[in-house]
Amino acid sequence: CFLHGSDAEEDLVGSLASMSTKERIKVIQKMPKTMRKKREIRNKVLQEITKKAKHHGARPSCCTQCLQGAAVSFRRFGNTLSEHFHQLRVWHKTLKIIGAEFGTSVLSYFVFLTWLLNFNIFSFLINFSFITVPQFLAAEPNNLSFTGLELLTGAGYFQQTVLYYGFYTNATISKIENGPSYNMQLAYIFTVGIYFVICFLILLFSMAKFFSKNFINLQEFSGNASKLLCTWDFNITNDKAVKLKQKNLRTQIKEGLTEVNKEVLNFSAMERVFRIGIHLFAWVASLGTAVAACTGVYFLSINNLELFMKGHRNDLESQAAMLVLPVIVSLLNTLIPFFFSWLGHLEKFQSPGQHIYVTITRNIILKMSIVGILCYYWLNIVATSESQCWETLVGQDIYRLVLVDFIFCLLGSFFGEFLRRIIGTTVCLNLGLPEFDIGRNVLDLIYAQTLTWIGIPFSPLLPGIQMIAFFIVFFVKKVSLMRNCQPPRKVWRTSQMMTSFIFLLFCPSFLGVLSVIGVTVWRLKPSEECGPFRGLSSMYAAVAEWIQVLARQTVSKWVVWIYQNLITSELFFFILSTFVLIVIYLYGQIIQGRKTMTKLLREQIIN
């Protein structure tokens, strides 16, 4: 509320003086007044507090003054540190430029890419800290020679390194006699398990956050005038920042106007039948292509196992033959999406959003089907083969897939955008500059992240490799976008796109990975001669044996009780699921009620 007159200001100063420091700062910050007026009020409040202190004879002690000074210094240090961390985010300025030049649709891809990059940094730090670092203490010397081809194939010298499952010990690591020990079996399975639980929660909360931010669009109810009257940041004084903010605001206004002035086309009966026929043809062609690709990958993977079994030779032919499967898979994942994009242009959707979502759906069917075929091959054929360490073979296969997919991603930017720009500006001028293909590029990220998650039990350092790959991809895509692409011809608003990306990452990608990890941990028998779980009936048997040891110790009975009555109890999970469903239902009703209230308030505003 706005206060007028000296009496009102005295009352305000008195009420602020009676508050705590934190509350007083928050109230002053939220006041709709100029900085000069806020400083005047703050100084009057401090004078009022000093008067009261003198009146009551209460002078703060030396200890209190020291604590207050330390608190102020700590707060300033925290603010400085947060500013420096903000500057370390090298992509912050880049995202602003992309949003201003190309709109929120293209920006959503880069935001998603940086989100995945942070995700992999977190994954790498966890695996490196709790799995790899302890293994260094018990590592044996590597007798294999390094030739350089290992960087492409992942075989040879890398087999005897911490990159793969087979190198890790099954012993309890202890450097001091009768000192603390480190159980590698439990560390391996608990680190991987807890990591996936954290991933599940992060994805769940991220979906909820973006859903509440994007689907419940407050600007829709606040009026488009607020975009003009209340958006400008008057703290901006730098000329470049002002121009960038103007571009960003101009793009947002265009997107908002496009959504308001959206045209609904009316088609005749014959035109509708023709369009339905084109849609059916496009879906049959896309699904048929996906089935054919999966069939080819399956038969190729069967032949690939023979190359694995002969991989003990380190000659050039054997090393090159190992790249056949990943190269073919990456070729299919690179070329077929271009065909899907052409089908989308053939269908002539009314809005760019429909085109992108349909293309993403077709690409997700293709890529997840190929990943499903590969998982079947790894878990049912490689795992039952006569290999000495099938887990390392799977890790090498995934390493090659991730690396070759990264190379093809860079080549896609060159051939799909750079050469397309050269052709469109010199040979065929009617083509013009290409637009950034959001659907294809987003699915490339989801596919790469899915491979990384599947590979974590077989290659714990794979998130580190993917982290470097995503970092390079960000800047390559940024340069390619700025130099080769044009902004979308049809400007449109994509408030829900980030939510859709994370939903696709969660389902089917992450949920599919959980099923693969579950089969690996509970059902497959580990190799007899390598890895931390050698000699056990399954990876999970390490936990069961640990619980049996704890059961004989009186101090650890509570851990055994939790394991038997909560973790392995179907009744507990049934009750937990029922409770979650009830909470979801209640929240759904609350959201529905808020929507009704918002609608009524909007009608009142219009009246």
Coordinates of C-alpha atoms in Angstrom, one line a residue:
C1 CA 0.0 0.0 0.0
F2 CA 1.1 3.6 -0.7
L3 CA 1.6 5.7 2.5
H4 CA 1.1 9.5 2.4
G5 CA 1.9 12.2 4.9
S6 CA 4.3 12.5 7.8
D7 CA 2.1 10.5 10.2
A8 CA 1.9 7.5 7.9
E9 CA 5.7 7.7 7.4
E10 CA 6.3 7.8 11.1
D11 CA 4.1 4.7 11.6
L12 CA 6.0 3.0 8.8
V13 CA 9.4 3.8 10.4
G14 CA 8.1 2.6 13.8
S15 CA 6.8 -0.7 12.4
L16 CA 10.0 -1.3 10.5
A17 CA 12.1 -0.6 13.6
S18 CA 10.3 -3.3 15.5
M19 CA 11.0 -6.0 12.9
S20 CA 14.1 -8.2 12.6
T21 CA 16.9 -7.3 10.3
K22 CA 15.9 -9.8 7.6
E23 CA 12.2 -8.9 7.7
R24 CA 13.0 -5.2 7.5
I25 CA 15.3 -5.6 4.5
K26 CA 12.6 -7.7 2.6
V27 CA 9.9 -5.1 3.3
I28 CA 12.0 -2.2 2.2
Q29 CA 13.1 -4.0 -1.0
K30 CA 9.4 -4.7 -1.9
M31 CA 8.3 -1.1 -1.5
P32 CA 7.2 0.6 -4.8
K33 CA 9.5 3.6 -4.2
T34 CA 12.7 4.9 -5.7
M35 CA 16.1 3.9 -4.4
R36 CA 16.7 7.3 -3.0
K37 CA 13.4 7.2 -1.0
K38 CA 14.2 3.6 0.2
R39 CA 17.6 4.8 1.5
E40 CA 15.9 7.7 3.4
I41 CA 13.5 5.3 5.0
R42 CA 16.3 2.9 5.9
N43 CA 18.3 5.7 7.5
K44 CA 15.3 6.9 9.5
V45 CA 14.7 3.4 10.8
L46 CA 18.3 3.0 11.9
Q47 CA 18.1 6.3 13.7
E48 CA 14.9 5.1 15.4
I49 CA 16.6 1.9 16.5
T50 CA 19.6 3.9 17.9
K51 CA 17.2 6.2 19.8
K52 CA 15.4 3.2 21.4
A53 CA 18.7 1.6 22.3
K54 CA 20.0 4.8 24.0
H55 CA 16.6 5.3 25.7
H56 CA 16.7 1.8 27.2
G57 CA 20.4 2.1 27.9
A58 CA 21.1 -1.0 25.9
R59 CA 24.3 -0.7 24.0
P60 CA 25.3 -3.8 22.1
S61 CA 28.2 -5.6 23.7
C62 CA 31.6 -6.1 22.0
C63 CA 30.7 -9.8 21.2
T64 CA 27.4 -8.8 19.6
Q65 CA 29.1 -6.1 17.5
C66 CA 31.7 -8.7 16.3
L67 CA 28.9 -11.2 15.4
Q68 CA 27.0 -8.5 13.5
G69 CA 30.1 -7.5 11.6
A70 CA 30.9 -11.1 10.8
A71 CA 27.4 -11.6 9.6
V72 CA 27.6 -8.6 7.3
S73 CA 31.0 -9.7 6.0
F74 CA 29.7 -13.2 5.3
R75 CA 26.7 -11.9 3.5
R76 CA 28.9 -9.7 1.3
F77 CA 31.3 -12.6 0.6
G78 CA 28.3 -14.8 -0.4
N79 CA 27.0 -12.1 -2.8
T80 CA 30.5 -11.7 -4.3
L81 CA 30.9 -15.5 -4.7
S82 CA 27.5 -15.8 -6.3
E83 CA 28.4 -13.1 -8.8
H84 CA 31.7 -14.9 -9.7
F85 CA 29.8 -18.2 -10.2
H86 CA 27.3 -16.4 -12.4
Q87 CA 30.2 -15.1 -14.5
L88 CA 31.6 -18.7 -14.8
R89 CA 28.4 -19.8 -16.6
V90 CA 30.0 -19.1 -20.0
W91 CA 26.7 -19.8 -21.9
H92 CA 24.6 -17.2 -20.0
K93 CA 25.3 -14.4 -22.4
T94 CA 25.1 -16.8 -25.4
L95 CA 21.6 -17.9 -24.4
K96 CA 20.4 -14.2 -24.2
I97 CA 21.7 -13.6 -27.7
I98 CA 20.1 -16.7 -29.1
G99 CA 16.8 -15.8 -27.5
A100 CA 16.9 -12.3 -29.0
E101 CA 17.9 -13.4 -32.5
F102 CA 16.1 -16.7 -33.0
G103 CA 13.2 -16.7 -30.4
T104 CA 12.2 -19.1 -27.6
S105 CA 11.8 -22.1 -29.9
V106 CA 15.5 -22.3 -30.8
L107 CA 16.5 -21.1 -27.3
S108 CA 14.7 -24.1 -25.7
Y109 CA 17.1 -26.5 -27.4
F110 CA 20.2 -24.7 -25.9
V111 CA 18.6 -24.4 -22.5
F112 CA 17.9 -28.2 -22.6
L113 CA 21.5 -28.8 -23.7
T114 CA 22.9 -26.8 -20.8
W115 CA 20.5 -28.6 -18.4
L116 CA 21.9 -32.0 -19.6
L117 CA 25.5 -30.7 -19.3
N118 CA 24.9 -29.8 -15.7
F119 CA 23.3 -33.2 -15.2
N120 CA 26.3 -35.0 -16.5
I121 CA 28.7 -32.9 -14.4
F122 CA 26.8 -34.1 -11.3
S123 CA 26.8 -37.7 -12.5
F124 CA 30.6 -37.7 -13.2
L125 CA 31.4 -36.2 -9.8
I126 CA 29.4 -38.8 -7.9
N127 CA 30.8 -41.8 -9.8
F128 CA 34.4 -40.5 -9.8
S129 CA 34.3 -39.7 -6.0
F130 CA 32.7 -42.9 -4.7
I131 CA 33.8 -45.6 -7.3
T132 CA 36.9 -44.5 -9.3
V133 CA 39.0 -42.7 -6.6
P134 CA 38.9 -45.7 -4.2
Q135 CA 39.8 -48.0 -7.1
F136 CA 43.0 -46.0 -7.7
L137 CA 44.2 -47.2 -4.3
A138 CA 43.9 -50.9 -5.3
A139 CA 44.7 -50.5 -9.0
E140 CA 47.2 -52.9 -10.6
P141 CA 49.7 -51.7 -13.3
N142 CA 48.4 -51.7 -16.9
N143 CA 50.7 -53.9 -19.0
L144 CA 48.9 -53.1 -22.3
S145 CA 50.5 -50.7 -24.8
F146 CA 48.7 -47.5 -25.9
T147 CA 48.4 -47.1 -29.7
G148 CA 45.9 -44.3 -30.1
L149 CA 43.2 -46.4 -31.8
E150 CA 41.8 -46.9 -28.3
L151 CA 40.3 -43.4 -28.4
L152 CA 38.0 -44.6 -31.2
T153 CA 37.4 -48.2 -30.3
G154 CA 37.6 -48.1 -26.5
A155 CA 39.4 -51.5 -26.5
G156 CA 43.0 -52.4 -26.0
Y157 CA 44.8 -50.3 -23.4
F158 CA 41.5 -49.0 -22.0
Q159 CA 40.4 -52.5 -21.0
Q160 CA 42.7 -52.4 -18.0
T161 CA 41.7 -48.9 -16.8
V162 CA 39.0 -47.5 -14.5
L163 CA 36.9 -46.7 -17.6
Y164 CA 35.3 -50.2 -17.5
Y165 CA 33.5 -52.4 -15.0
G166 CA 36.0 -55.3 -15.5
F167 CA 38.9 -53.4 -14.0
Y168 CA 37.3 -52.8 -10.6
T169 CA 38.2 -55.1 -7.7
N170 CA 35.8 -57.2 -5.6
A171 CA 38.0 -56.9 -2.5
T172 CA 37.5 -54.7 0.5
I173 CA 40.0 -51.8 0.2
S174 CA 42.1 -51.0 3.3
K175 CA 45.4 -49.2 3.2
I176 CA 45.9 -49.3 7.0
E177 CA 46.0 -52.6 8.9
N178 CA 43.1 -52.9 11.3
G179 CA 42.0 -49.4 10.0
P180 CA 38.8 -48.4 8.2
S181 CA 37.9 -50.4 5.0
Y182 CA 36.0 -49.7 1.8
N183 CA 33.7 -52.4 0.4
M184 CA 33.9 -51.9 -3.3
Q185 CA 30.9 -54.2 -4.0
L186 CA 28.6 -52.1 -1.8
A187 CA 30.1 -48.8 -3.0
Y188 CA 29.5 -49.7 -6.6
I189 CA 25.9 -50.9 -6.3
F190 CA 24.9 -48.2 -3.8
T191 CA 26.5 -45.3 -5.7
V192 CA 24.8 -46.4 -9.0
G193 CA 21.5 -47.1 -7.1
I194 CA 21.4 -43.8 -5.2
Y195 CA 22.5 -41.9 -8.3
F196 CA 19.4 -43.2 -10.2
V197 CA 17.1 -42.4 -7.3
I198 CA 18.5 -38.8 -7.3
C199 CA 18.0 -38.6 -11.1
F200 CA 14.4 -39.8 -10.7
L201 CA 13.7 -37.1 -8.2
I202 CA 15.5 -34.4 -10.2
L203 CA 13.5 -35.2 -13.4
L204 CA 10.3 -35.4 -11.4
F205 CA 10.8 -32.0 -9.7
S206 CA 12.1 -30.4 -13.0
M207 CA 8.9 -31.5 -14.8
A208 CA 6.8 -30.1 -12.0
K209 CA 8.7 -26.9 -12.0
F210 CA 8.5 -26.3 -15.8
F211 CA 4.9 -27.4 -15.8
S212 CA 3.9 -24.9 -13.2
K213 CA 6.0 -22.2 -14.9
N214 CA 4.9 -22.8 -18.5
F215 CA 1.5 -24.5 -18.6
I216 CA 0.0 -22.2 -15.9
N217 CA 0.8 -19.1 -18.0
L218 CA 0.2 -16.1 -15.8
Q219 CA 0.8 -13.6 -18.6
E220 CA -2.3 -14.9 -20.4
F221 CA -4.4 -13.5 -17.5
S222 CA -2.4 -10.3 -16.9
G223 CA -3.0 -8.8 -20.3
N224 CA -0.6 -8.3 -23.2
A225 CA -0.1 -4.6 -22.1
S226 CA 2.1 -5.8 -19.3
K227 CA 4.6 -6.9 -21.9
L228 CA 5.0 -3.3 -23.0
L229 CA 4.6 -1.5 -19.7
C230 CA 6.2 -3.7 -17.1
T231 CA 9.0 -5.7 -18.8
W232 CA 11.8 -3.2 -19.2
D233 CA 14.7 -3.5 -16.7
F234 CA 15.8 0.1 -15.8
N235 CA 19.0 -1.1 -14.2
I236 CA 20.5 -1.8 -17.7
T237 CA 22.8 1.0 -18.8
N238 CA 25.3 -0.7 -21.1
D239 CA 24.5 0.0 -24.8
K240 CA 25.0 -3.6 -25.9
A241 CA 22.8 -4.9 -23.1
V242 CA 20.1 -2.3 -24.0
K243 CA 20.1 -3.4 -27.7
L244 CA 20.0 -7.1 -26.7
K245 CA 17.1 -6.5 -24.4
Q246 CA 15.3 -4.6 -27.1
K247 CA 15.8 -7.5 -29.5
N248 CA 14.6 -10.0 -26.9
L249 CA 11.5 -7.9 -26.1
R250 CA 10.7 -7.4 -29.8
T251 CA 10.9 -11.2 -30.4
Q252 CA 8.7 -11.9 -27.4
I253 CA 6.1 -9.4 -28.7
K254 CA 6.1 -11.0 -32.1
E255 CA 5.6 -14.4 -30.6
G256 CA 2.7 -13.1 -28.5
L257 CA 1.0 -11.4 -31.4
T258 CA 1.4 -14.6 -33.5
E259 CA -0.4 -16.6 -30.8
V260 CA -3.2 -14.0 -30.5
N261 CA -3.6 -13.7 -34.3
K262 CA -3.5 -17.4 -34.9
E263 CA -5.6 -18.3 -38.0
V264 CA -7.9 -21.4 -38.1
L265 CA -8.1 -22.6 -41.7
N266 CA -11.3 -24.2 -42.9
F267 CA -10.9 -27.0 -45.4
S268 CA -13.5 -28.6 -47.7
A269 CA -14.4 -32.3 -47.4
M270 CA -12.1 -33.3 -50.3
E271 CA -9.2 -31.3 -48.8
R272 CA -9.7 -33.0 -45.4
V273 CA -9.7 -36.4 -47.0
F274 CA -6.5 -35.5 -49.0
R275 CA -4.8 -34.2 -45.8
I276 CA -5.7 -37.3 -43.8
G277 CA -4.4 -39.5 -46.7
I278 CA -1.1 -37.6 -46.6
H279 CA -0.9 -38.0 -42.8
L280 CA -1.5 -41.7 -43.0
F281 CA 1.1 -42.1 -45.8
A282 CA 3.6 -40.2 -43.7
W283 CA 3.0 -42.3 -40.6
V284 CA 3.1 -45.6 -42.5
A285 CA 6.4 -44.5 -44.2
S286 CA 8.0 -43.4 -40.9
L287 CA 7.0 -46.5 -39.0
G288 CA 8.0 -48.8 -41.8
T289 CA 11.4 -47.1 -42.0
A290 CA 11.8 -47.5 -38.2
V291 CA 11.0 -51.2 -38.4
A292 CA 13.4 -51.7 -41.3
A293 CA 16.2 -49.9 -39.4
C294 CA 15.7 -51.9 -36.2
T295 CA 15.7 -55.2 -38.2
G296 CA 19.0 -54.2 -39.8
V297 CA 20.6 -53.2 -36.4
Y298 CA 19.5 -56.5 -34.9
F299 CA 21.2 -58.7 -37.6
L300 CA 24.2 -56.5 -37.6
S301 CA 24.6 -56.7 -33.8
I302 CA 24.5 -60.5 -34.0
N303 CA 27.5 -60.4 -36.5
N304 CA 29.1 -57.8 -34.2
L305 CA 29.4 -60.3 -31.4
E306 CA 31.7 -62.5 -33.5
L307 CA 34.0 -59.5 -33.9
F308 CA 34.0 -59.0 -30.2
M309 CA 35.0 -62.6 -29.5
K310 CA 37.9 -62.2 -32.0
G311 CA 38.9 -58.9 -30.5
H312 CA 41.9 -60.3 -28.7
R313 CA 44.0 -59.4 -31.8
N314 CA 45.2 -55.8 -31.8
D315 CA 45.6 -55.5 -35.5
L316 CA 44.1 -52.7 -37.5
E317 CA 41.4 -54.8 -39.1
S318 CA 40.1 -56.1 -35.8
Q319 CA 40.0 -52.5 -34.4
A320 CA 38.3 -51.0 -37.4
A321 CA 35.7 -53.9 -37.6
M322 CA 34.5 -52.9 -34.1
L323 CA 33.4 -49.5 -35.4
V324 CA 31.0 -51.1 -38.0
L325 CA 28.0 -51.3 -35.6
P326 CA 28.2 -47.8 -34.1
V327 CA 28.8 -46.2 -37.5
I328 CA 25.8 -47.9 -39.1
V329 CA 23.6 -47.1 -36.1
S330 CA 24.7 -43.4 -36.2
L331 CA 24.2 -43.3 -39.9
L332 CA 20.6 -44.5 -39.5
N333 CA 20.0 -42.0 -36.6
T334 CA 21.4 -39.2 -38.7
L335 CA 19.9 -39.8 -42.1
I336 CA 16.4 -41.1 -41.2
P337 CA 15.4 -37.9 -39.2
F338 CA 16.1 -35.9 -42.4
F339 CA 13.5 -38.1 -44.1
F340 CA 11.1 -37.5 -41.2
S341 CA 11.6 -33.7 -41.6
W342 CA 10.8 -34.0 -45.3
L343 CA 7.6 -35.9 -44.5
G344 CA 6.7 -33.1 -42.0
H345 CA 7.1 -30.5 -44.8
L346 CA 5.0 -32.7 -47.1
E347 CA 2.2 -32.8 -44.6
K348 CA 2.0 -29.0 -44.4
F349 CA 1.0 -28.5 -40.7
Q350 CA -0.9 -25.3 -39.8
S351 CA 1.7 -24.3 -37.1
P352 CA 5.4 -24.9 -36.6
G353 CA 4.7 -26.4 -33.2
Q354 CA 2.6 -29.3 -34.7
H355 CA 5.4 -30.0 -37.2
I356 CA 8.1 -30.1 -34.4
Y357 CA 6.0 -32.3 -32.1
V358 CA 5.1 -34.8 -34.8
T359 CA 8.8 -35.0 -35.9
I360 CA 9.9 -35.5 -32.3
T361 CA 7.4 -38.3 -31.9
R362 CA 8.6 -40.1 -35.0
N363 CA 12.3 -39.6 -34.0
I364 CA 11.7 -40.9 -30.5
I365 CA 10.0 -44.0 -31.9
L366 CA 13.0 -44.6 -34.2
K367 CA 15.8 -43.9 -31.7
M368 CA 14.2 -45.7 -28.7
S369 CA 13.4 -48.7 -30.9
I370 CA 17.0 -49.0 -31.9
V371 CA 18.2 -48.6 -28.3
G372 CA 15.7 -51.3 -27.3
I373 CA 17.1 -53.7 -29.9
L374 CA 20.7 -53.0 -28.7
C375 CA 19.6 -53.6 -25.1
Y376 CA 18.1 -56.9 -26.0
Y377 CA 21.4 -57.8 -27.8
W378 CA 23.5 -56.8 -24.8
L379 CA 21.4 -58.4 -22.1
N380 CA 20.3 -61.6 -23.9
I381 CA 23.1 -62.4 -26.3
V382 CA 26.4 -60.7 -25.0
A383 CA 25.6 -61.5 -21.4
T384 CA 25.1 -65.2 -22.1
S385 CA 28.1 -65.5 -24.4
E386 CA 31.4 -67.2 -23.6
S387 CA 33.2 -64.0 -23.0
Q388 CA 35.5 -63.7 -20.0
C389 CA 34.0 -60.3 -19.1
W390 CA 30.8 -59.5 -20.9
E391 CA 30.2 -56.3 -18.9
T392 CA 33.4 -54.7 -20.3
L393 CA 32.3 -55.7 -23.8
V394 CA 29.0 -53.9 -23.3
G395 CA 30.8 -50.9 -21.9
Q396 CA 33.1 -50.8 -25.0
D397 CA 30.1 -51.1 -27.3
I398 CA 28.3 -48.1 -25.5
Y399 CA 31.6 -46.1 -25.5
R400 CA 31.9 -46.5 -29.3
L401 CA 28.2 -45.6 -29.8
V402 CA 28.5 -42.4 -27.7
L403 CA 31.8 -41.4 -29.4
V404 CA 30.6 -42.1 -33.0
D405 CA 27.2 -40.4 -32.3
F406 CA 29.1 -37.3 -31.1
I407 CA 31.2 -37.3 -34.3
F408 CA 28.1 -37.6 -36.5
C409 CA 26.4 -34.8 -34.5
L410 CA 29.3 -32.5 -35.5
L411 CA 29.2 -33.8 -39.1
G412 CA 25.4 -33.1 -39.1
S413 CA 26.1 -29.5 -38.3
F414 CA 28.6 -29.3 -41.2
F415 CA 26.6 -31.1 -43.9
G416 CA 23.1 -30.3 -42.7
E417 CA 23.6 -26.6 -42.0
F418 CA 27.0 -25.3 -43.4
L419 CA 26.7 -27.0 -46.9
R420 CA 23.0 -26.3 -47.0
R421 CA 23.8 -22.6 -46.5
I422 CA 26.4 -22.7 -49.3
I423 CA 23.9 -24.3 -51.6
G424 CA 21.1 -22.0 -50.7
T425 CA 23.1 -18.8 -51.2
T426 CA 25.1 -19.7 -54.3
V427 CA 23.7 -22.6 -56.2
C428 CA 19.9 -22.6 -55.6
L429 CA 18.9 -19.2 -54.3
N430 CA 15.3 -20.2 -53.9
L431 CA 16.2 -22.4 -50.9
G432 CA 17.7 -19.6 -48.9
L433 CA 19.3 -20.1 -45.5
P434 CA 18.2 -23.2 -43.5
E435 CA 16.2 -23.1 -40.3
F436 CA 17.5 -24.8 -37.2
D437 CA 15.9 -28.3 -36.9
I438 CA 14.8 -28.3 -33.3
G439 CA 13.1 -31.8 -33.3
R440 CA 16.1 -33.6 -34.8
N441 CA 18.7 -31.9 -32.6
V442 CA 16.7 -32.4 -29.3
L443 CA 16.3 -36.2 -30.1
D444 CA 20.0 -36.4 -30.6
L445 CA 20.5 -35.1 -27.1
I446 CA 17.9 -37.5 -25.6
Y447 CA 19.4 -40.5 -27.5
A448 CA 23.0 -39.6 -26.2
Q449 CA 21.8 -39.2 -22.6
T450 CA 19.9 -42.5 -22.8
L451 CA 23.1 -44.3 -23.9
T452 CA 25.0 -42.7 -21.1
W453 CA 22.5 -43.8 -18.4
I454 CA 22.5 -47.4 -19.8
G455 CA 26.3 -47.4 -19.8
I456 CA 26.9 -46.2 -16.2
P457 CA 27.0 -49.7 -14.6
F458 CA 29.4 -50.9 -17.3
S459 CA 31.5 -47.8 -17.7
P460 CA 31.3 -45.5 -14.6
L461 CA 33.2 -42.6 -16.2
L462 CA 30.9 -42.4 -19.3
P463 CA 29.1 -39.3 -17.9
G464 CA 32.5 -37.5 -18.0
I465 CA 32.9 -38.3 -21.7
Q466 CA 29.4 -37.2 -22.4
M467 CA 30.0 -34.0 -20.4
I468 CA 32.9 -33.1 -22.6
A469 CA 30.9 -34.0 -25.7
F470 CA 27.9 -31.8 -24.7
F471 CA 30.2 -28.9 -23.9
I472 CA 31.7 -29.1 -27.4
V473 CA 28.3 -29.6 -29.1
F474 CA 27.0 -26.4 -27.4
F475 CA 29.6 -24.1 -28.9
V476 CA 29.6 -25.9 -32.3
K477 CA 25.8 -25.6 -32.6
K478 CA 26.0 -22.0 -31.4
V479 CA 28.5 -21.1 -34.1
S480 CA 26.6 -23.1 -36.8
L481 CA 23.3 -21.4 -35.7
M482 CA 24.7 -17.9 -35.9
R483 CA 26.6 -18.3 -39.2
N484 CA 24.4 -20.8 -41.1
C485 CA 20.8 -20.5 -40.0
Q486 CA 18.0 -18.0 -40.2
P487 CA 15.3 -17.3 -37.6
P488 CA 12.1 -19.3 -38.0
R489 CA 10.0 -17.9 -40.8
K490 CA 6.9 -18.3 -38.7
V491 CA 7.5 -16.7 -35.3
W492 CA 5.7 -18.7 -32.6
R493 CA 5.7 -19.1 -28.8
T494 CA 7.0 -22.3 -27.1
S495 CA 6.3 -21.9 -23.5
Q496 CA 5.6 -25.7 -23.0
M497 CA 8.5 -27.0 -25.1
M498 CA 11.1 -27.4 -22.2
T499 CA 8.4 -29.3 -20.3
S500 CA 7.9 -31.6 -23.2
F501 CA 11.7 -32.2 -23.6
I502 CA 12.1 -33.3 -20.0
F503 CA 9.0 -35.4 -20.2
L504 CA 10.5 -37.3 -23.2
L505 CA 13.7 -37.6 -21.3
F506 CA 11.8 -39.1 -18.3
C507 CA 9.4 -41.3 -20.4
P508 CA 10.3 -43.4 -22.3
S509 CA 14.1 -42.7 -22.0
F510 CA 14.7 -42.8 -18.2
L511 CA 12.0 -45.3 -17.4
G512 CA 13.3 -47.6 -20.1
V513 CA 16.8 -47.3 -18.6
L514 CA 15.5 -48.2 -15.2
S515 CA 14.1 -51.4 -16.6
V516 CA 17.5 -52.3 -18.2
I517 CA 19.3 -51.5 -15.0
G518 CA 16.8 -53.6 -13.0
V519 CA 17.4 -56.7 -15.3
T520 CA 21.2 -56.2 -15.1
V521 CA 21.2 -55.9 -11.3
W522 CA 18.6 -58.5 -10.3
R523 CA 18.6 -61.2 -13.1
L524 CA 21.9 -61.4 -14.9
K525 CA 24.8 -63.4 -13.6
P526 CA 28.0 -61.3 -13.4
S527 CA 31.2 -62.5 -15.0
E528 CA 33.3 -65.1 -13.1
E529 CA 36.7 -63.5 -13.7
C530 CA 36.3 -59.7 -13.6
G531 CA 34.5 -56.9 -11.9
P532 CA 33.4 -56.2 -8.3
F533 CA 30.6 -58.8 -8.4
R534 CA 32.6 -61.8 -9.7
G535 CA 31.5 -65.1 -8.2
L536 CA 28.0 -63.9 -7.2
S537 CA 24.7 -65.1 -8.6
S538 CA 23.7 -61.4 -9.3
M539 CA 24.8 -57.9 -8.5
Y540 CA 22.1 -57.6 -5.9
A541 CA 23.4 -60.7 -4.1
A542 CA 26.1 -58.4 -2.6
V543 CA 23.4 -56.5 -0.7
A544 CA 21.8 -59.7 0.5
E545 CA 25.1 -61.0 1.8
W546 CA 25.8 -57.6 3.6
I547 CA 22.3 -57.8 5.3
Q548 CA 23.1 -61.3 6.5
V549 CA 26.4 -60.0 8.1
L550 CA 24.5 -57.1 9.7
A551 CA 21.9 -59.5 11.1
R552 CA 24.6 -61.0 13.3
Q553 CA 25.4 -57.6 14.8
T554 CA 23.2 -56.3 17.5
V555 CA 24.0 -52.6 16.8
S556 CA 22.8 -52.9 13.1
K557 CA 19.5 -54.6 13.8
W558 CA 17.6 -51.4 12.8
V559 CA 19.1 -51.6 9.3
V560 CA 18.0 -55.2 8.9
W561 CA 14.5 -54.2 10.0
I562 CA 14.3 -51.4 7.5
Y563 CA 15.5 -53.8 4.7
Q564 CA 13.0 -56.6 5.6
N565 CA 9.9 -54.5 6.4
L566 CA 10.3 -51.5 4.0
I567 CA 12.6 -52.1 1.1
T568 CA 11.6 -55.7 0.4
S569 CA 8.0 -55.4 1.5
E570 CA 5.3 -55.3 -1.2
L571 CA 2.8 -54.0 1.4
F572 CA 4.9 -51.0 2.1
F573 CA 5.2 -50.0 -1.5
F574 CA 1.4 -50.6 -2.0
I575 CA 0.6 -48.2 0.9
L576 CA 3.2 -45.7 -0.4
S577 CA 1.7 -45.8 -3.9
T578 CA -1.8 -45.4 -2.6
F579 CA -0.7 -42.4 -0.5
V580 CA 1.0 -40.8 -3.6
L581 CA -2.1 -41.3 -5.7
I582 CA -4.3 -39.6 -3.0
V583 CA -1.8 -36.7 -2.9
I584 CA -1.8 -36.4 -6.7
Y585 CA -5.6 -36.4 -6.7
L586 CA -5.8 -33.7 -4.1
Y587 CA -3.3 -31.5 -5.9
G588 CA -5.3 -32.0 -9.1
Q589 CA -8.5 -30.8 -7.4
I590 CA -6.6 -27.8 -5.9
I591 CA -5.3 -26.9 -9.4
Q592 CA -8.8 -27.2 -10.9
G593 CA -10.1 -25.0 -8.2
R594 CA -7.4 -22.4 -8.9
K595 CA -8.2 -22.5 -12.6
T596 CA -11.9 -21.8 -11.9
M597 CA -10.9 -18.9 -9.5
T598 CA -8.5 -17.5 -12.1
K599 CA -11.2 -17.6 -14.7
L600 CA -13.7 -15.8 -12.5
L601 CA -11.1 -13.1 -11.6
R602 CA -10.4 -12.6 -15.2
E603 CA -14.0 -12.1 -16.0
Q604 CA -14.2 -9.5 -13.1
I605 CA -11.2 -7.7 -14.6
I606 CA -12.9 -7.6 -18.0
N607 CA -16.1 -6.3 -16.4

